[in-house]
Coordinates of C-alpha atoms in Angstrom, one line a residue:
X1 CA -0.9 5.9 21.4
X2 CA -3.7 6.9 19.1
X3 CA -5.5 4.1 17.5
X4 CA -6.4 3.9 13.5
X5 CA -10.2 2.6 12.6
X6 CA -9.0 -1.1 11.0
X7 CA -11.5 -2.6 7.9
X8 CA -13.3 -5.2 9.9
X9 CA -13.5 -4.0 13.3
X10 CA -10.4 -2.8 16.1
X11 CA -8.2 -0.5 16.0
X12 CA -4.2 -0.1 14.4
X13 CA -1.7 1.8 15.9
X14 CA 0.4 4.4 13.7
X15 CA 3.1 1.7 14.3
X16 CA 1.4 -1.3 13.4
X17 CA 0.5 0.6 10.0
X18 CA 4.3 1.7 9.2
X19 CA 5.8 -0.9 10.5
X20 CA 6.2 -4.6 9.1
X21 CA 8.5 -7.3 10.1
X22 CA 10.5 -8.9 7.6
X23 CA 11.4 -12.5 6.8
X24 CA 15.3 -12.2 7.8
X25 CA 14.6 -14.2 11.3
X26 CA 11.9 -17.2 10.3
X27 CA 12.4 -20.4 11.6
X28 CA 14.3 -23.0 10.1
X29 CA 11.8 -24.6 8.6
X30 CA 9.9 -21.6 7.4
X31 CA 12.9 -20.6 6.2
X32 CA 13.3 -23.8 3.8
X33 CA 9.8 -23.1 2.3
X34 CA 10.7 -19.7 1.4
X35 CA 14.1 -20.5 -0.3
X36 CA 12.3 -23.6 -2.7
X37 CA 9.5 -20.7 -3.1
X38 CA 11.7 -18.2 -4.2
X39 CA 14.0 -20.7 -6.6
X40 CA 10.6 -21.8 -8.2
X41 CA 9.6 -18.6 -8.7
X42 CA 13.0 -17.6 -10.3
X43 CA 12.9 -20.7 -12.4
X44 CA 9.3 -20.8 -13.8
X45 CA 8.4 -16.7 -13.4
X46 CA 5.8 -15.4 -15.2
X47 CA 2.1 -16.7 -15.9
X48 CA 1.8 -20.9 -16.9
X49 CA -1.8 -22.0 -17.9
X50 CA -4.3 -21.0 -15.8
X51 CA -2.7 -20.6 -12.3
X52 CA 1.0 -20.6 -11.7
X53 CA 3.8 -22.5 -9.1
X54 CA 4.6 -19.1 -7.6
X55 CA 0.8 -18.0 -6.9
X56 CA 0.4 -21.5 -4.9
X57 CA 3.3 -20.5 -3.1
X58 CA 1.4 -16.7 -2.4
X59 CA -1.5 -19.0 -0.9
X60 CA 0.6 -20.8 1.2
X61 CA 2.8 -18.0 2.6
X62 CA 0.7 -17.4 5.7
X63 CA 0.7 -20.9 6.7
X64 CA 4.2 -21.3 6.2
X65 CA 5.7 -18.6 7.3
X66 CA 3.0 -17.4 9.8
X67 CA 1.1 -14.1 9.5
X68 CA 3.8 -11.5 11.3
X69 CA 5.8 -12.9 8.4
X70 CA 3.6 -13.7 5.3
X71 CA 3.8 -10.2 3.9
X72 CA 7.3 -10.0 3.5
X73 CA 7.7 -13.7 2.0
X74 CA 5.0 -13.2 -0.3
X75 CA 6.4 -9.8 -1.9
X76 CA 9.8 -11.5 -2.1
X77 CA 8.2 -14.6 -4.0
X78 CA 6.0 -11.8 -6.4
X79 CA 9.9 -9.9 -6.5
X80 CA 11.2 -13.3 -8.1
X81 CA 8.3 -14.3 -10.1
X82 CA 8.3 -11.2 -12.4
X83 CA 4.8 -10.9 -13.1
X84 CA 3.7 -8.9 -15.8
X85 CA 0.9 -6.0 -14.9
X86 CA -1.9 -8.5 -16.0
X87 CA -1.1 -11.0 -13.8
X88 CA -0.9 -8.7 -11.1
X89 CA -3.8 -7.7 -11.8
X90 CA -5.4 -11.3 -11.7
X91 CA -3.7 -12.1 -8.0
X92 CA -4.8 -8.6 -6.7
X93 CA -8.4 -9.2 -7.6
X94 CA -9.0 -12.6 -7.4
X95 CA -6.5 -13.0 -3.6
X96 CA -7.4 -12.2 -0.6
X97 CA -6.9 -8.4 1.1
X98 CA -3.6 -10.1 2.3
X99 CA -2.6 -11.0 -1.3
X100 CA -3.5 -7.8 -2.4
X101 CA -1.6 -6.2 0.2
X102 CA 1.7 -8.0 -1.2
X103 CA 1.0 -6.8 -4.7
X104 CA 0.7 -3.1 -3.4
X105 CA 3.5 -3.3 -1.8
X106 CA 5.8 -5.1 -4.4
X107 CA 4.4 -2.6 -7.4
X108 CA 7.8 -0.6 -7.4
X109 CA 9.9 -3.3 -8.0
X110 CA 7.8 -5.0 -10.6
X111 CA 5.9 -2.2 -13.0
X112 CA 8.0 0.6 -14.5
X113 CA 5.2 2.9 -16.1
X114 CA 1.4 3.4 -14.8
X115 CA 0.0 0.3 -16.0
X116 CA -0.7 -1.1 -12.8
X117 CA -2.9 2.3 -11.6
X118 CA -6.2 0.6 -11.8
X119 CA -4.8 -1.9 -8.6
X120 CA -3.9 1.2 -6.8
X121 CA -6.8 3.4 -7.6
X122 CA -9.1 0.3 -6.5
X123 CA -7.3 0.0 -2.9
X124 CA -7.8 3.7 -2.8
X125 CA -11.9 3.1 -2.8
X126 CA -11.3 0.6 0.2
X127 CA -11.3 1.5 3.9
X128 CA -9.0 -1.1 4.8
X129 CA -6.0 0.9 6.2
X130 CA -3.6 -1.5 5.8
X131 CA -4.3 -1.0 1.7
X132 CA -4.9 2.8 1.2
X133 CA -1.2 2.6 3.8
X134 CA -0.1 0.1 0.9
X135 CA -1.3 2.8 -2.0
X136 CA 0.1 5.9 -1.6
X137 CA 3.4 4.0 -1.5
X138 CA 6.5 4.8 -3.8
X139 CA 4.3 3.5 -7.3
X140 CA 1.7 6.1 -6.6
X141 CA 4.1 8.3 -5.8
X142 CA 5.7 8.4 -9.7
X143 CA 2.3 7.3 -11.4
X144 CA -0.8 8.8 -9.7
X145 CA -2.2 12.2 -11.6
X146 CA -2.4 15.5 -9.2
X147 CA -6.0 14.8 -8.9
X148 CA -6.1 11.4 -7.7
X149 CA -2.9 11.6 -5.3
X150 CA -4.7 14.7 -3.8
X151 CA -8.0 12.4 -2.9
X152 CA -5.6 10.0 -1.5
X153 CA -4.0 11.7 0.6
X154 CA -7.7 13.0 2.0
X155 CA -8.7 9.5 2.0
X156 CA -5.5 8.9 4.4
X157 CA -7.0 11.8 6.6
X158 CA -10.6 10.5 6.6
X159 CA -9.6 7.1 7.5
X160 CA -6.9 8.0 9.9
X161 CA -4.3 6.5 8.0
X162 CA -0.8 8.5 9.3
X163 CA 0.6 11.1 6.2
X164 CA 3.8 9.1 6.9
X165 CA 2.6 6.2 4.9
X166 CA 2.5 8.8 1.7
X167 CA 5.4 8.9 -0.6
X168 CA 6.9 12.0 -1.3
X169 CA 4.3 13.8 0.7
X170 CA 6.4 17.0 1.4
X171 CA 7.5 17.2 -2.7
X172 CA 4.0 16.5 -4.8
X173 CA 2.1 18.6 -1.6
X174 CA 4.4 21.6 -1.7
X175 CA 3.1 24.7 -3.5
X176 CA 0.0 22.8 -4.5
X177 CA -2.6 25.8 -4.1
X178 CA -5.8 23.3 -4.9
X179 CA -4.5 20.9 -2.0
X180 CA -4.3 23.3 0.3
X181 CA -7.5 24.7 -0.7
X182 CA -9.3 21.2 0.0
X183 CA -7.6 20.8 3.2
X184 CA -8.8 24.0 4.6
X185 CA -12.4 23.0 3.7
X186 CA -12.1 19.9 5.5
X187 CA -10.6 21.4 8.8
X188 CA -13.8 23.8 8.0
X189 CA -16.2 21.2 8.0
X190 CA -14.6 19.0 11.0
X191 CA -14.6 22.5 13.0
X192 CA -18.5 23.2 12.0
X193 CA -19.1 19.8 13.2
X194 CA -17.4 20.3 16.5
X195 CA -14.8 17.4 15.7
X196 CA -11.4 17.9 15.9
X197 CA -8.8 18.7 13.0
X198 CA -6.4 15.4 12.4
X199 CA -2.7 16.9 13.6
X200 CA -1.4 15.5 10.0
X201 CA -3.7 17.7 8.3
X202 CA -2.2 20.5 9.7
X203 CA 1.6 18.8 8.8
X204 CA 0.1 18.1 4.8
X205 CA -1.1 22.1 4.8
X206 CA 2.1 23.5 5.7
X207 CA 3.6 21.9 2.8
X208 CA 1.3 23.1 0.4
X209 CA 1.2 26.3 1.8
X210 CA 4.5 26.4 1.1
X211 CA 6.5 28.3 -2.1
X212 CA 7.8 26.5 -4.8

């Protein structure tokens, strides 16, 4: 199975990157943590004074729930808190990359217009897979302009980051002449450089040579 570079060092499979495990088979007790979480969240959601019940609870999610788990519990607790884009904005940047991680990840469910684009546009300048995976989700997908989705998805390529992980990859790539224009001169460059051409770019081209 080819391996994916990870941010800080060994590798992640294409599986490990599109797959994540959900919450539906924690332990008993883990289970009980999530379900008082989730009710606080529900009852107090929003932002209260300087830091909230529900952004503890985000803190706490890996210890509780352990890490295979943590990701799902803490987009389900973000779900049920109903954050507004600023305080999204103040768990993505002040949390850690796991944190961030959830709030990619739970963007779709939470922010209905692009106000949220400067969370994804950072995790795009990253080289931490698991968060360029998390940003060319579904929210880039309706919010990013033709310009930035088009870096992203060569950021994907640079960083080995499977096309799968994009959002709508085969509608916003098809027909788009300046895509396939950039994507030629990257195979180009790889070719000059005797390195070989990533197999997705090859998948992303024939969509965007493609005919509207």
């Amino acid at each position: 199975m080819a391996a994916v570079p990870a941010a800080g060092g060994g590798h992640r499979t294409r599986e490990h990157l599109m797959s994540r495990p959900t919450t539906d088979d924690l332990p008993a007790v883990a289970r009980a943590w999530l379900d008082q979480a989730l009710a606080e969240a529900a009852a107090h959601p929003g932002s209260h004074g300087p830091i909230s019940v529900w952004e503890l609870r985000l803190a706490e999610a890996g210890r509780r729930c352990g890490p295979a788990h943590a990701e799902d519990a803490r987009v389900r607790i973000l779900t049920a808190a109903r954050p507004d884009a600023t305080a999204l904005a103040r768990v993505y940047f002040q949390g850690t990359a796991e944190e961030r991680l959830a709030v990619l990840r739970a963007l779709p469910r939470l922010v209905p217009g692009p106000d949220a684009l400067p969370l994804v546009e950072d995790a795009l300048r990253t080289n931490d897979t698991r968060l360029l995976a998390a940003a060319v989700g579904p929210y880039a997908a309706r919010h990013l302009d033709a310009h930035g989705w088009r870096h992203a998805v060569l950021k994907c390529l640079f960083t080995g980051v499977p096309v799968d992980a994009v959002t709508d990859l085969a509608e916003r790539a098809r027909g788009d002449g300046e895509l396939a224009r950039m994507l030629r001169d990257y195979a180009a460059e790889r070719t000059a450089a005797g390195r070989a051409v990533p197999e997705d770019l090859h998948c992303v081209l024939r969509h965007a040579e493609q005919e509207v």
